[in-house]
Structures are given as C-alpha cells and as structure tokens.
Amino acid sequence: MTTSVTILGIESSCDDTSAAVISDGYLLSNVIANQDVHKAYGGVVPELASRSHQANIIPVVDEAIKKAGIKKENINAVCFTRGPGLLGSLLVGASFAKGLSVSLGIPLIDVNHLQGHVLAHFIKEKNNPKCLPGFPHLCLLISGGHTQIIQVDSPLQMKVIGNTIDDAAGEAFDKSAKIMGLPYPGGPVIDRLAKEGNPSAFSFAKPRIPGLDFSFSGLKTSFLYFLRDNLVHNPNFIEENKNDLCASLQKTIIEILADKVLKAVRQTGINQVTLSGGVSANSEIRNKFTILAQDNKWEIFLPPLSFTTDNAAMIAITGYYKYKEGLFASHDLAPIARFNIE
Ligand code: KG4
Ligand code: ZN
C-alpha cells in the first residue's frame, strides 16, 4: 500500500500571503490574501507588506488546511519561500513555517520562489486534467522581478540560459503604466486597455542585446521620452491615446520576449516551452505564444491564470519534489533577498 504525501506550502515573498495544500501532486487548496494597502503608494511598501503578512498568515494557513479537508496532523512537511523577495516579508513565512515544523514534528523544506514559478506547471488538479510538460523543456519566466529563459532538465535541475540585464518584463509594464498615471500593478491594466487599442499606432525602439539575454530599461526610457515630446504639443496626448499606447507598448514587449524564445528553441533544439510568472497572465502574450508555437511547430504550455501570479501552490509542488528526494532544511536556515535558481 502506498501512503500519500501531503505538503503545506507557504508563500510570503512580496505582497501576497498565500498557503496551499498539495497531496501526491494534486492541489487540495490554495488560499491567497492580496494586500490592497500598497495601491495608494503606486508600488509595494516593504514595511507595510511584512506587517500585513503577520496579520494574514494565521487565518490564511488555517483556511488552507480547512479547505483541503485535512487535519494538521495529516501534513507530512511544511515548506516556505526562502527567496528571492523582500526580507521582512520572507521572514514572516519562514518563521511561521519553522514554528509549525517544530510543533507538528515534521520536516521543514525551503523553496526557491523562481523554481516554484517554473514548477507551477506540475500542479495537478482533479477536476482539470492536463498534459504536463516533459523534460528537458524551456521555461520563459516573466514576473515583476525576473525575466529569464530557463532550461529545465528535471523538477530539481534547471539552469538559466537567458536573463534580463536590467528591468524585468513586469517592470516594463508597471513602470510604463506609472508614467501614464495608471494604477499599480500596471500589467493587468495595460492588458485590459490594450484590447481596445491599435498595436501598430506607435513604435518603440527594441534593444539589441546579444545571445539570449533581455533588456527592458531602454524601452521604458524611449516610452518616457516619446510621451514627454508629445505632451509638449498636446497636454491631453496620453488621455487621448491611452489604448493605442498600451497596445503598442505591449506589442513591443511581446516581440522582445518572442525573439529570444525563438532563438533559445533554435539554439537548444528543445521544442517544449512553458510560460510562467505574473506576466504570463497577459492575454496577448498567451495568444501570441500560442500562434508562435503553432507556426514553428513547438509545443507551448500556458499556466492556469491562478498559478501565474504569486501563490503557495507552486511552493507546495516544489516542496513535494524536494520531499521525495529527502531534501529538508535545518531550522537555522535564513531567508535570502537575492536567490538565483542555481
Ligand atoms: O509573479 P508575480 O506575481 O510576482 C513576482 O514574483 O514578481 O508577478 C507580478 C507581475 C507584475 O509586474 C504585474 O504587473 C504582472 O506580473 N502582471 C501582468 C498581468 N498580470 C500580472 N503583466 C501583464 N499582463 C497581465 N495581465
Ligand atoms: Zn513571483
């Protein structure tokens, strides 16, 4: 008889407090408390984030256990996001996980948040059967802090083969949105407004970076200068062209991403590609990559929307793979703000 493995995952790296339960790779619950407190500041305020995590963590974990229909005695291991992220926020999740591990007498597992985004594709759902990517595959990880192409050789063996040299794709969305006076986070807002706009209305300079690396800070600057120049002649330029600006900017970001993924597929000969991270929620990115895969005869895996932005289910599934390998953490392991995938 095989006994099941039930993992509790805790995610607190930025501004979402989340807890999830996964049993034998199947999702039983995934609870997320978003922090609205940052909206007024146009970005995440670290001190407010850690205070909100402290207020949220007990009810969020409690709800995840209840929704999963299990008792805390059924949990085999507790895992937490070790980094990368905001140190104060990470400390809340790490300390809580350590306390729970001691009180329940179960192993503690540390998880790299980026590896969690990559493995979000392996979360199984009873009511939503799907094909899982094989190995090796390429993952385009596009989030608020990272833009990377990762060669994934197995659940726990992966290497970064392309990286941003400055801003992340999510920052290109968020910073450009801020320039236009749109609320934070700007990515979903631009996605929505772009649907009504003409993507060919304006064109913005694309970077010329060799290899598989990305750059987005030049795009942000050229967007800023373009608006500044046009506002001189027409103070209502942004208001009158908002949808076209969003659509054109979004198109440029997608082209930058697509160029490098095409190159990575050609270079590695690996023809299964996954998208992950918050920016992979973008509807046009999902459309364009689906078409790109069809045209170039590779396979694309799009994560369900609930696993694109930060969530504890991706931390729990990574913890599940580490549990199977007996990769446990000691209780004196400290969170780290900067944490690479290898
Ligand atoms: O993965 P994530 O939740 O947090 C990080 O680990 O960074 O990603 C957050 C990022 C933000 O930059 C946000 O603007 C972006 O994901 N995002 C989107 C969309 N939804 C979230 N960007 C473009 N289109 C969207 N629909
Ligand atoms: Zn993330």
mmCIF file of C-alpha atoms and ligand atoms in Angstrom:
data_model
loop_
_atom_site.group_PDB
_atom_site.id
_atom_site.type_symbol
_atom_site.label_atom_id
_atom_site.label_comp_id
_atom_site.label_asym_id
_atom_site.label_seq_id
_atom_site.Cartn_x
_atom_site.Cartn_y
_atom_site.Cartn_z
ATOM 1 C CA MET A 1 0.000 0.000 0.000
ATOM 2 C CA THR A 2 1.367 3.465 -0.879
ATOM 3 C CA THR A 3 0.870 6.204 1.649
ATOM 4 C CA SER A 4 0.089 9.676 0.398
ATOM 5 C CA VAL A 5 2.388 12.647 0.861
ATOM 6 C CA THR A 6 0.669 15.843 1.968
ATOM 7 C CA ILE A 7 2.577 19.112 1.826
ATOM 8 C CA LEU A 8 1.677 22.537 3.223
ATOM 9 C CA GLY A 9 3.250 25.410 1.267
ATOM 10 C CA ILE A 10 3.634 28.983 2.483
ATOM 11 C CA GLU A 11 4.443 31.933 0.200
ATOM 12 C CA SER A 12 5.200 35.420 1.552
ATOM 13 C CA SER A 13 7.931 36.821 -0.696
ATOM 14 C CA CYS A 14 6.239 40.039 -1.768
ATOM 15 C CA ASP A 15 2.738 41.400 -1.235
ATOM 16 C CA ASP A 16 0.565 38.275 -1.267
ATOM 17 C CA THR A 17 0.184 35.972 1.721
ATOM 18 C CA SER A 18 -0.641 32.500 0.490
ATOM 19 C CA ALA A 19 -0.922 28.943 1.819
ATOM 20 C CA ALA A 20 -1.710 25.781 -0.130
ATOM 21 C CA VAL A 21 -2.051 22.053 0.459
ATOM 22 C CA ILE A 22 -0.915 19.519 -2.119
ATOM 23 C CA SER A 23 -1.324 15.773 -1.745
ATOM 24 C CA ASP A 24 0.598 13.444 -4.087
ATOM 25 C CA GLY A 25 0.951 16.340 -6.532
ATOM 26 C CA TYR A 26 -2.801 17.124 -6.501
ATOM 27 C CA LEU A 27 -3.973 20.523 -5.305
ATOM 28 C CA LEU A 28 -6.353 20.413 -2.334
ATOM 29 C CA SER A 29 -6.406 24.139 -1.540
ATOM 30 C CA ASN A 30 -4.697 27.409 -2.492
ATOM 31 C CA VAL A 31 -5.630 30.466 -0.424
ATOM 32 C CA ILE A 32 -4.293 33.924 -1.292
ATOM 33 C CA ALA A 33 -4.745 37.162 0.663
ATOM 34 C CA ASN A 34 -3.885 40.121 -1.560
ATOM 35 C CA GLN A 35 -2.640 43.274 0.132
ATOM 36 C CA ASP A 36 -4.575 46.299 -1.089
ATOM 37 C CA VAL A 37 -2.686 48.571 1.305
ATOM 38 C CA HIS A 38 0.020 49.258 -1.351
ATOM 39 C CA LYS A 39 -2.341 50.627 -4.021
ATOM 40 C CA ALA A 40 -2.225 54.163 -2.578
ATOM 41 C CA TYR A 41 1.594 54.226 -2.916
ATOM 42 C CA GLY A 42 1.917 53.049 -6.538
ATOM 43 C CA GLY A 43 4.156 50.118 -5.534
ATOM 44 C CA VAL A 44 4.856 47.665 -2.726
ATOM 45 C CA VAL A 45 5.949 49.282 0.566
ATOM 46 C CA PRO A 46 8.159 46.636 2.253
ATOM 47 C CA GLU A 47 7.349 47.545 5.861
ATOM 48 C CA LEU A 48 3.600 47.525 5.202
ATOM 49 C CA ALA A 49 3.955 44.197 3.383
ATOM 50 C CA SER A 50 5.600 42.418 6.309
ATOM 51 C CA ARG A 51 3.017 43.807 8.748
ATOM 52 C CA SER A 52 0.186 42.586 6.522
ATOM 53 C CA HIS A 53 1.803 39.136 6.254
ATOM 54 C CA GLN A 54 1.866 38.977 10.047
ATOM 55 C CA ALA A 55 -1.826 39.804 10.222
ATOM 56 C CA ASN A 56 -2.757 37.387 7.413
ATOM 57 C CA ILE A 57 -0.609 34.332 7.919
ATOM 58 C CA ILE A 58 -2.565 32.512 10.644
ATOM 59 C CA PRO A 59 -6.034 32.912 9.033
ATOM 60 C CA VAL A 60 -4.636 32.070 5.567
ATOM 61 C CA VAL A 61 -2.910 28.853 6.729
ATOM 62 C CA ASP A 62 -5.950 27.922 8.790
ATOM 63 C CA GLU A 63 -8.245 28.376 5.798
ATOM 64 C CA ALA A 64 -5.936 26.382 3.503
ATOM 65 C CA ILE A 65 -5.982 23.425 5.911
ATOM 66 C CA LYS A 66 -9.780 23.625 6.325
ATOM 67 C CA LYS A 67 -10.435 23.945 2.576
ATOM 68 C CA ALA A 68 -8.169 20.968 1.908
ATOM 69 C CA GLY A 69 -10.407 18.895 4.181
ATOM 70 C CA ILE A 70 -7.448 17.600 6.194
ATOM 71 C CA LYS A 71 -6.243 17.874 9.779
ATOM 72 C CA LYS A 72 -2.886 19.455 10.533
ATOM 73 C CA GLU A 73 -1.729 16.054 11.815
ATOM 74 C CA ASN A 74 -2.040 14.782 8.192
ATOM 75 C CA ILE A 75 0.648 17.180 6.926
ATOM 76 C CA ASN A 76 3.959 15.429 6.159
ATOM 77 C CA ALA A 77 6.101 18.530 5.652
ATOM 78 C CA VAL A 78 5.827 22.304 5.670
ATOM 79 C CA CYS A 79 7.642 24.333 3.045
ATOM 80 C CA PHE A 80 8.240 28.044 2.724
ATOM 81 C CA THR A 81 9.650 30.521 0.217
ATOM 82 C CA ARG A 82 13.274 31.196 1.181
ATOM 83 C CA GLY A 83 13.798 33.860 -1.511
ATOM 84 C CA PRO A 84 14.133 35.888 -3.616
ATOM 85 C CA GLY A 85 11.892 38.576 -2.202
ATOM 86 C CA LEU A 86 11.533 41.245 0.460
ATOM 87 C CA LEU A 87 13.467 40.185 3.532
ATOM 88 C CA GLY A 88 10.859 41.310 6.082
ATOM 89 C CA SER A 89 8.094 39.524 4.171
ATOM 90 C CA LEU A 90 10.130 36.337 3.732
ATOM 91 C CA LEU A 91 10.914 36.307 7.468
ATOM 92 C CA VAL A 92 7.219 36.117 8.363
ATOM 93 C CA GLY A 93 6.616 32.994 6.241
ATOM 94 C CA ALA A 94 9.922 31.367 7.210
ATOM 95 C CA SER A 95 9.391 31.905 10.955
ATOM 96 C CA PHE A 96 5.835 30.632 10.810
ATOM 97 C CA ALA A 97 6.865 27.526 8.845
ATOM 98 C CA LYS A 98 9.673 26.795 11.303
ATOM 99 C CA GLY A 99 7.294 27.102 14.259
ATOM 100 C CA LEU A 100 4.805 24.754 12.622
ATOM 101 C CA SER A 101 7.527 22.262 11.724
ATOM 102 C CA VAL A 102 8.682 22.143 15.369
ATOM 103 C CA SER A 103 5.194 21.976 16.862
ATOM 104 C CA LEU A 104 3.990 19.218 14.497
ATOM 105 C CA GLY A 105 7.327 17.382 14.486
ATOM 106 C CA ILE A 106 7.501 17.345 10.678
ATOM 107 C CA PRO A 107 10.299 18.248 8.240
ATOM 108 C CA LEU A 108 10.861 21.795 7.025
ATOM 109 C CA ILE A 109 11.583 22.425 3.329
ATOM 110 C CA ASP A 110 12.925 25.635 1.813
ATOM 111 C CA VAL A 111 11.825 26.610 -1.698
ATOM 112 C CA ASN A 112 13.274 28.995 -4.255
ATOM 113 C CA HIS A 113 10.364 31.186 -5.398
ATOM 114 C CA LEU A 114 11.620 31.173 -9.013
ATOM 115 C CA GLN A 115 11.784 27.385 -9.078
ATOM 116 C CA GLY A 116 8.214 27.492 -7.745
ATOM 117 C CA HIS A 117 7.076 29.572 -10.738
ATOM 118 C CA VAL A 118 8.748 27.061 -13.092
ATOM 119 C CA LEU A 119 7.131 24.043 -11.406
ATOM 120 C CA ALA A 120 3.658 25.642 -11.288
ATOM 121 C CA HIS A 121 3.050 23.624 -14.468
ATOM 122 C CA PHE A 122 3.239 20.380 -12.476
ATOM 123 C CA ILE A 123 0.392 21.174 -10.070
ATOM 124 C CA LYS A 124 -2.276 18.571 -10.803
ATOM 125 C CA GLU A 125 -5.982 19.304 -10.323
ATOM 126 C CA LYS A 126 -8.535 16.501 -10.027
ATOM 127 C CA ASN A 127 -11.217 18.457 -11.921
ATOM 128 C CA ASN A 128 -8.899 19.837 -14.571
ATOM 129 C CA PRO A 129 -6.759 17.049 -16.074
ATOM 130 C CA LYS A 130 -3.999 18.323 -18.336
ATOM 131 C CA CYS A 131 -0.829 17.329 -20.155
ATOM 132 C CA LEU A 132 2.331 18.089 -18.198
ATOM 133 C CA PRO A 133 5.482 19.352 -19.929
ATOM 134 C CA GLY A 134 8.254 16.793 -20.443
ATOM 135 C CA PHE A 135 11.998 17.127 -19.782
ATOM 136 C CA PRO A 136 14.017 18.904 -20.872
ATOM 137 C CA HIS A 137 11.839 21.912 -21.603
ATOM 138 C CA LEU A 138 12.367 25.654 -21.723
ATOM 139 C CA CYS A 139 10.554 27.990 -19.351
ATOM 140 C CA LEU A 140 10.084 31.686 -20.058
ATOM 141 C CA LEU A 141 9.770 33.080 -16.543
ATOM 142 C CA ILE A 142 8.297 36.579 -16.686
ATOM 143 C CA SER A 143 7.423 38.232 -13.406
ATOM 144 C CA GLY A 144 7.626 41.552 -11.608
ATOM 145 C CA GLY A 145 11.253 40.995 -10.632
ATOM 146 C CA HIS A 146 12.585 38.473 -13.155
ATOM 147 C CA THR A 147 12.770 37.727 -16.862
ATOM 148 C CA GLN A 148 14.631 34.546 -17.624
ATOM 149 C CA ILE A 149 14.776 31.653 -20.041
ATOM 150 C CA ILE A 150 15.388 28.518 -18.017
ATOM 151 C CA GLN A 151 16.359 25.115 -19.326
ATOM 152 C CA VAL A 152 14.508 22.671 -17.101
ATOM 153 C CA ASP A 153 16.187 19.236 -17.152
ATOM 154 C CA SER A 154 14.163 17.722 -14.292
ATOM 155 C CA PRO A 155 11.965 19.114 -11.484
ATOM 156 C CA LEU A 156 15.007 19.969 -9.387
ATOM 157 C CA GLN A 157 17.650 20.505 -12.056
ATOM 158 C CA MET A 158 17.404 23.684 -14.066
ATOM 159 C CA LYS A 159 19.724 26.356 -15.365
ATOM 160 C CA VAL A 160 19.229 29.936 -16.515
ATOM 161 C CA ILE A 161 20.280 30.339 -20.156
ATOM 162 C CA GLY A 162 18.951 33.894 -20.671
ATOM 163 C CA ASN A 163 18.400 36.712 -18.200
ATOM 164 C CA THR A 164 17.495 40.374 -18.141
ATOM 165 C CA ILE A 165 20.451 42.688 -17.789
ATOM 166 C CA ASP A 166 18.278 45.429 -16.234
ATOM 167 C CA ASP A 167 14.483 45.642 -15.755
ATOM 168 C CA ALA A 168 12.116 42.659 -15.775
ATOM 169 C CA ALA A 169 9.204 42.398 -18.234
ATOM 170 C CA GLY A 170 6.796 43.048 -15.343
ATOM 171 C CA GLU A 171 8.694 46.241 -14.508
ATOM 172 C CA ALA A 172 8.395 47.358 -18.144
ATOM 173 C CA PHE A 173 4.615 47.056 -17.765
ATOM 174 C CA ASP A 174 4.446 48.533 -14.258
ATOM 175 C CA LYS A 175 6.850 51.450 -14.812
ATOM 176 C CA SER A 176 5.278 52.412 -18.156
ATOM 177 C CA ALA A 177 1.842 52.278 -16.552
ATOM 178 C CA LYS A 178 3.072 54.587 -13.803
ATOM 179 C CA ILE A 179 4.389 57.043 -16.426
ATOM 180 C CA MET A 180 0.871 57.094 -17.934
ATOM 181 C CA GLY A 181 -0.682 57.680 -14.493
ATOM 182 C CA LEU A 182 -2.277 54.210 -14.375
ATOM 183 C CA PRO A 183 -2.683 52.362 -11.050
ATOM 184 C CA TYR A 184 -0.306 49.699 -9.669
ATOM 185 C CA PRO A 185 0.212 46.944 -10.712
ATOM 186 C CA GLY A 186 0.159 48.268 -14.251
ATOM 187 C CA GLY A 187 0.436 44.940 -16.111
ATOM 188 C CA PRO A 188 -3.213 43.873 -15.822
ATOM 189 C CA VAL A 189 -4.402 47.447 -16.553
ATOM 190 C CA ILE A 190 -2.325 47.690 -19.741
ATOM 191 C CA ASP A 191 -3.565 44.228 -20.759
ATOM 192 C CA ARG A 192 -7.172 45.429 -20.419
ATOM 193 C CA LEU A 193 -6.753 48.819 -22.154
ATOM 194 C CA ALA A 194 -4.642 47.305 -24.975
ATOM 195 C CA LYS A 195 -7.631 45.217 -26.056
ATOM 196 C CA GLU A 196 -9.288 48.425 -27.307
ATOM 197 C CA GLY A 197 -6.143 49.876 -28.895
ATOM 198 C CA ASN A 198 -4.186 49.636 -32.144
ATOM 199 C CA PRO A 199 -0.858 47.824 -31.552
ATOM 200 C CA SER A 200 0.643 49.416 -34.686
ATOM 201 C CA ALA A 201 -0.256 53.008 -33.732
ATOM 202 C CA PHE A 202 3.207 53.784 -32.321
ATOM 203 C CA SER A 203 6.568 52.093 -32.494
ATOM 204 C CA PHE A 204 9.233 51.981 -29.811
ATOM 205 C CA ALA A 205 12.900 51.082 -30.029
ATOM 206 C CA LYS A 206 13.803 47.471 -29.303
ATOM 207 C CA PRO A 207 17.118 46.610 -27.637
ATOM 208 C CA ARG A 208 19.952 44.842 -29.453
ATOM 209 C CA ILE A 209 21.318 42.517 -26.803
ATOM 210 C CA PRO A 210 23.435 39.568 -27.939
ATOM 211 C CA GLY A 211 22.616 35.960 -27.019
ATOM 212 C CA LEU A 212 19.559 35.047 -25.005
ATOM 213 C CA ASP A 213 19.626 37.986 -22.583
ATOM 214 C CA PHE A 214 16.927 40.649 -22.358
ATOM 215 C CA SER A 215 16.845 44.365 -21.665
ATOM 216 C CA PHE A 216 13.772 46.466 -20.903
ATOM 217 C CA SER A 217 15.082 49.686 -19.396
ATOM 218 C CA GLY A 218 15.696 51.269 -22.835
ATOM 219 C CA LEU A 219 12.087 50.647 -23.830
ATOM 220 C CA LYS A 220 10.865 52.382 -20.681
ATOM 221 C CA THR A 221 13.126 55.371 -21.393
ATOM 222 C CA SER A 222 12.083 55.612 -25.034
ATOM 223 C CA PHE A 223 8.429 55.401 -23.937
ATOM 224 C CA LEU A 224 9.020 58.190 -21.408
ATOM 225 C CA TYR A 225 10.720 60.478 -23.964
ATOM 226 C CA PHE A 226 8.079 59.753 -26.576
ATOM 227 C CA LEU A 227 5.327 60.831 -24.169
ATOM 228 C CA ARG A 228 7.295 63.871 -22.968
ATOM 229 C CA ASP A 229 7.809 65.082 -26.578
ATOM 230 C CA ASN A 230 4.151 64.607 -27.494
ATOM 231 C CA LEU A 231 2.836 66.197 -24.300
ATOM 232 C CA VAL A 232 4.622 69.427 -25.291
ATOM 233 C CA HIS A 233 2.301 69.767 -28.316
ATOM 234 C CA ASN A 234 -0.770 68.185 -26.777
ATOM 235 C CA PRO A 235 -1.225 68.089 -22.981
ATOM 236 C CA ASN A 236 -4.024 65.527 -23.451
ATOM 237 C CA PHE A 237 -1.842 63.181 -25.535
ATOM 238 C CA ILE A 238 -1.860 60.331 -23.005
ATOM 239 C CA GLU A 239 -5.568 60.602 -22.287
ATOM 240 C CA GLU A 240 -6.480 60.716 -25.998
ATOM 241 C CA ASN A 241 -4.205 57.805 -26.975
ATOM 242 C CA LYS A 242 -4.211 55.617 -23.878
ATOM 243 C CA ASN A 243 -5.483 52.435 -25.519
ATOM 244 C CA ASP A 244 -3.154 52.745 -28.531
ATOM 245 C CA LEU A 245 -0.193 53.485 -26.249
ATOM 246 C CA CYS A 246 -0.945 50.375 -24.166
ATOM 247 C CA ALA A 247 -1.413 48.174 -27.228
ATOM 248 C CA SER A 248 1.785 49.418 -28.924
ATOM 249 C CA LEU A 249 3.885 49.108 -25.788
ATOM 250 C CA GLN A 250 2.535 45.630 -25.080
ATOM 251 C CA LYS A 251 3.272 44.559 -28.665
ATOM 252 C CA THR A 252 6.901 45.708 -28.300
ATOM 253 C CA ILE A 253 7.354 43.824 -25.003
ATOM 254 C CA ILE A 254 5.920 40.661 -26.583
ATOM 255 C CA GLU A 255 8.216 40.970 -29.618
ATOM 256 C CA ILE A 256 11.278 41.292 -27.364
ATOM 257 C CA LEU A 257 10.243 38.163 -25.458
ATOM 258 C CA ALA A 258 9.274 36.163 -28.545
ATOM 259 C CA ASP A 259 12.561 36.908 -30.396
ATOM 260 C CA LYS A 260 14.622 35.430 -27.588
ATOM 261 C CA VAL A 261 12.433 32.382 -27.026
ATOM 262 C CA LEU A 262 12.557 31.576 -30.741
ATOM 263 C CA LYS A 263 16.317 31.875 -30.587
ATOM 264 C CA ALA A 264 16.501 29.650 -27.476
ATOM 265 C CA VAL A 265 14.398 26.939 -29.139
ATOM 266 C CA ARG A 266 16.637 27.009 -32.218
ATOM 267 C CA GLN A 267 19.819 27.038 -30.163
ATOM 268 C CA THR A 268 18.908 24.193 -27.779
ATOM 269 C CA GLY A 269 16.723 22.092 -30.071
ATOM 270 C CA ILE A 270 14.263 21.833 -27.154
ATOM 271 C CA ASN A 271 10.750 22.249 -28.504
ATOM 272 C CA GLN A 272 8.555 22.306 -25.410
ATOM 273 C CA VAL A 273 8.148 25.773 -23.906
ATOM 274 C CA THR A 274 6.303 26.847 -20.776
ATOM 275 C CA LEU A 275 5.365 30.371 -19.708
ATOM 276 C CA SER A 276 5.326 31.248 -16.034
ATOM 277 C CA GLY A 277 5.230 34.195 -13.623
ATOM 278 C CA GLY A 278 2.752 37.032 -13.210
ATOM 279 C CA VAL A 279 3.261 38.473 -16.713
ATOM 280 C CA SER A 280 2.236 35.132 -18.243
ATOM 281 C CA ALA A 281 -1.328 36.105 -17.230
ATOM 282 C CA ASN A 282 -1.223 38.644 -20.073
ATOM 283 C CA SER A 283 -3.892 37.700 -22.602
ATOM 284 C CA GLU A 284 -1.973 38.887 -25.666
ATOM 285 C CA ILE A 285 1.239 37.150 -24.580
ATOM 286 C CA ARG A 286 -0.787 33.940 -24.262
ATOM 287 C CA ASN A 287 -2.318 34.460 -27.736
ATOM 288 C CA LYS A 288 0.943 35.379 -29.440
ATOM 289 C CA PHE A 289 2.913 32.493 -27.940
ATOM 290 C CA THR A 290 0.179 30.038 -28.920
ATOM 291 C CA ILE A 291 0.432 31.243 -32.533
ATOM 292 C CA LEU A 292 4.241 31.294 -32.409
ATOM 293 C CA ALA A 293 4.277 27.673 -31.227
ATOM 294 C CA GLN A 294 1.868 26.597 -33.971
ATOM 295 C CA ASP A 295 3.870 28.394 -36.673
ATOM 296 C CA ASN A 296 7.188 26.973 -35.506
ATOM 297 C CA LYS A 297 5.928 23.511 -34.586
ATOM 298 C CA TRP A 298 6.843 23.548 -30.935
ATOM 299 C CA GLU A 299 4.584 22.886 -28.004
ATOM 300 C CA ILE A 300 3.510 25.648 -25.641
ATOM 301 C CA PHE A 301 2.226 25.196 -22.073
ATOM 302 C CA LEU A 302 0.281 28.096 -20.565
ATOM 303 C CA PRO A 303 -0.287 28.018 -16.801
ATOM 304 C CA PRO A 304 -3.843 28.349 -15.475
ATOM 305 C CA LEU A 305 -4.326 32.008 -14.526
ATOM 306 C CA SER A 306 -4.496 31.180 -10.812
ATOM 307 C CA PHE A 307 -0.899 29.860 -10.941
ATOM 308 C CA THR A 308 0.637 32.766 -12.865
ATOM 309 C CA THR A 309 0.928 35.391 -10.123
ATOM 310 C CA ASP A 310 2.381 34.537 -6.716
ATOM 311 C CA ASN A 311 0.703 31.606 -4.978
ATOM 312 C CA ALA A 312 1.625 28.937 -2.437
ATOM 313 C CA ALA A 313 0.516 26.020 -4.649
ATOM 314 C CA MET A 314 3.722 26.443 -6.680
ATOM 315 C CA ILE A 315 5.741 26.451 -3.447
ATOM 316 C CA ALA A 316 3.959 23.308 -2.231
ATOM 317 C CA ILE A 317 4.542 21.397 -5.503
ATOM 318 C CA THR A 318 8.259 22.281 -5.382
ATOM 319 C CA GLY A 319 8.306 21.154 -1.743
ATOM 320 C CA TYR A 320 6.662 17.905 -2.815
ATOM 321 C CA TYR A 321 9.523 17.145 -5.248
ATOM 322 C CA LYS A 322 12.111 18.041 -2.611
ATOM 323 C CA TYR A 323 10.328 15.848 -0.034
ATOM 324 C CA LYS A 324 10.566 12.860 -2.364
ATOM 325 C CA GLU A 325 14.335 13.427 -2.537
ATOM 326 C CA GLY A 326 14.632 13.926 1.234
ATOM 327 C CA LEU A 327 15.870 17.494 0.756
ATOM 328 C CA PHE A 328 14.976 19.036 4.110
ATOM 329 C CA ALA A 329 16.058 22.356 5.631
ATOM 330 C CA SER A 330 17.582 22.979 9.024
ATOM 331 C CA HIS A 331 15.736 25.317 11.367
ATOM 332 C CA ASP A 332 18.537 27.870 11.331
ATOM 333 C CA LEU A 333 18.262 28.451 7.563
ATOM 334 C CA ALA A 334 17.775 32.178 6.946
ATOM 335 C CA PRO A 335 15.671 33.703 4.131
ATOM 336 C CA ILE A 336 17.629 35.486 1.415
ATOM 337 C CA ALA A 337 16.508 38.503 -0.594
ATOM 338 C CA ARG A 338 18.581 37.623 -3.684
ATOM 339 C CA PHE A 339 18.436 33.986 -4.612
ATOM 340 C CA ASN A 340 19.351 32.594 -8.011
ATOM 341 C CA ILE A 341 17.969 29.429 -9.490
ATOM 342 C CA GLU A 342 21.333 27.670 -9.402
HETATM 343 O O1 KG4 B 1 4.938 36.639 -10.399
HETATM 344 P P1 KG4 B 1 4.380 37.863 -9.811
HETATM 345 O O2 KG4 B 1 3.021 37.788 -9.158
HETATM 346 O O3 KG4 B 1 5.323 38.469 -8.725
HETATM 347 C C1 KG4 B 1 6.703 38.427 -8.813
HETATM 348 O O4 KG4 B 1 7.298 37.369 -8.435
HETATM 349 O O5 KG4 B 1 7.257 39.443 -9.296
HETATM 350 O O6 KG4 B 1 4.375 38.959 -10.981
HETATM 351 C C2 KG4 B 1 3.864 40.241 -10.787
HETATM 352 C C3 KG4 B 1 3.977 40.979 -12.114
HETATM 353 C C4 KG4 B 1 3.661 42.468 -12.030
HETATM 354 O O7 KG4 B 1 4.675 43.189 -12.700
HETATM 355 C C5 KG4 B 1 2.332 42.604 -12.763
HETATM 356 O O8 KG4 B 1 2.143 43.849 -13.396
HETATM 357 C C6 KG4 B 1 2.470 41.487 -13.769
HETATM 358 O O9 KG4 B 1 3.051 40.431 -13.055
HETATM 359 N N1 KG4 B 1 1.165 41.074 -14.345
HETATM 360 C C7 KG4 B 1 0.826 41.279 -15.628
HETATM 361 C C8 KG4 B 1 -0.508 40.802 -15.787
HETATM 362 N N2 KG4 B 1 -0.908 40.305 -14.568
HETATM 363 C C9 KG4 B 1 0.130 40.475 -13.705
HETATM 364 N N3 KG4 B 1 1.510 41.832 -16.648
HETATM 365 C C10 KG4 B 1 0.889 41.927 -17.839
HETATM 366 N N4 KG4 B 1 -0.376 41.499 -18.057
HETATM 367 C C11 KG4 B 1 -1.101 40.934 -17.056
HETATM 368 N N5 KG4 B 1 -2.353 40.510 -17.300
HETATM 369 ZN ZN ZN B 2 6.633 35.597 -8.285
#
